[in-house]
């Protein structure tokens, strides 16, 4: 999902119309290499329109030489308007950053703000201006650029490459999903941007027997980025093959080949230095997090925790109700079993009350006597049952009069305090 369109004017900045973009590009070219990232973002937009950006300059531009672009990244973490921004001003005009800090129409400083790769000096000044407002997370990178890309030769295939069927080929749309999933900053760049980059800008992969082993893409801000090699294919020189290939392709398309490398990544720095890249400056990706926003998030976490605790408490109560029903059923079953056993014992103590089956071997006369005895025994049982019914009626009436509803806790247990 793309960030919302930035078309309204701000307090200190105004949007540029299409016809003004070449002037901004010329202005940025006068401040290379410090303006490289912003310059290449604008150039990529003008030449290939990979993503929809909106460019702003100060109301007093060009005297107030500061410019912005929205969004700063292709993915908005919280879905907020103008949540990310790119900014450039000359290093000798850092006081102009106060215009950005005071901008309260385009930017809501009470909410998080993301700035994607600005010059280190700009980052330091913004950090100073943000004091006592909140916290800042910084990710530092070294910008290396190739001065003479035409001297970088494509990698020569070796016999070993031929035997293993190793080839460097352009990436296709079906590779975008896997590349995006492994991209370290996929919380700041969306899946769709990789589809567009592969379709529009130089993007290549090393294929081993038809399987994608390593890849690299040119970004919407001009940098060659997202170089990654699958673990099983590392230390085979595939990174060098990609760097050579993409350096040439980026230059042939009219862009300045450059990369952003973590300062601690000495292996990558060594690789690009061998290809003629040199360090220009340090850049910083910044995340501004206001204290009040953190407190709001903490309050949200507290409410969620309390809701979870109440839910667990309610489930515990419901489980107790279920256990109470289960125990009541078990007691009822045991009572029925005991009654049956008691009846069986009574039958054994009173054998004369048991109806015996006639013996088939008896004579006809004996059968008659047994039949008479059975009629007598049945009559006795009927009389006893009628007497028991009369007694039972009296007991039921007495029980109904004594019932005051106190047994409802067992069948419909509620606790309003815990349930809320």
PDB file of C-alpha atoms in Angstrom, residues 3 36 50 70 94 137 153-154 175 191 210 219 267 295 309 342 359 367 390 392 394 397:
ATOM      1  CA  UNK A   3       1.644   6.228   1.414  1.00  0.00           C
ATOM      2  CA  UNK A  36      23.626  12.097  -3.878  1.00  0.00           C
ATOM      3  CA  UNK A  50       9.134   3.893 -10.139  1.00  0.00           C
ATOM      4  CA  UNK A  70       7.154  12.556   0.725  1.00  0.00           C
ATOM      5  CA  UNK A  94      22.053  23.429   8.640  1.00  0.00           C
ATOM      6  CA  UNK A 137      16.843   5.374  16.736  1.00  0.00           C
ATOM      7  CA  UNK A 153      34.260  -5.086 -16.469  1.00  0.00           C
ATOM      8  CA  UNK A 154      31.617  -7.754 -16.440  1.00  0.00           C
ATOM      9  CA  UNK A 175      11.456 -13.541  -7.880  1.00  0.00           C
ATOM     10  CA  UNK A 191       6.390  -5.791  -1.588  1.00  0.00           C
ATOM     11  CA  UNK A 210      18.450 -22.560 -12.911  1.00  0.00           C
ATOM     12  CA  UNK A 219      16.595   1.090  -5.555  1.00  0.00           C
ATOM     13  CA  UNK A 267      33.993  -7.655   3.579  1.00  0.00           C
ATOM     14  CA  UNK A 295       3.327   6.740  26.929  1.00  0.00           C
ATOM     15  CA  UNK A 309      -6.014 -10.836  32.962  1.00  0.00           C
ATOM     16  CA  UNK A 342     -28.532 -51.355  48.413  1.00  0.00           C
ATOM     17  CA  UNK A 359     -38.408 -75.169  37.020  1.00  0.00           C
ATOM     18  CA  UNK A 367     -46.699 -75.501  38.225  1.00  0.00           C
ATOM     19  CA  UNK A 390     -48.299 -42.093  49.556  1.00  0.00           C
ATOM     20  CA  UNK A 392     -43.262 -40.003  48.779  1.00  0.00           C
ATOM     21  CA  UNK A 394     -45.617 -36.083  51.556  1.00  0.00           C
ATOM     22  CA  UNK A 397     -44.381 -31.365  49.375  1.00  0.00           C
TER      23      UNK A 397
END
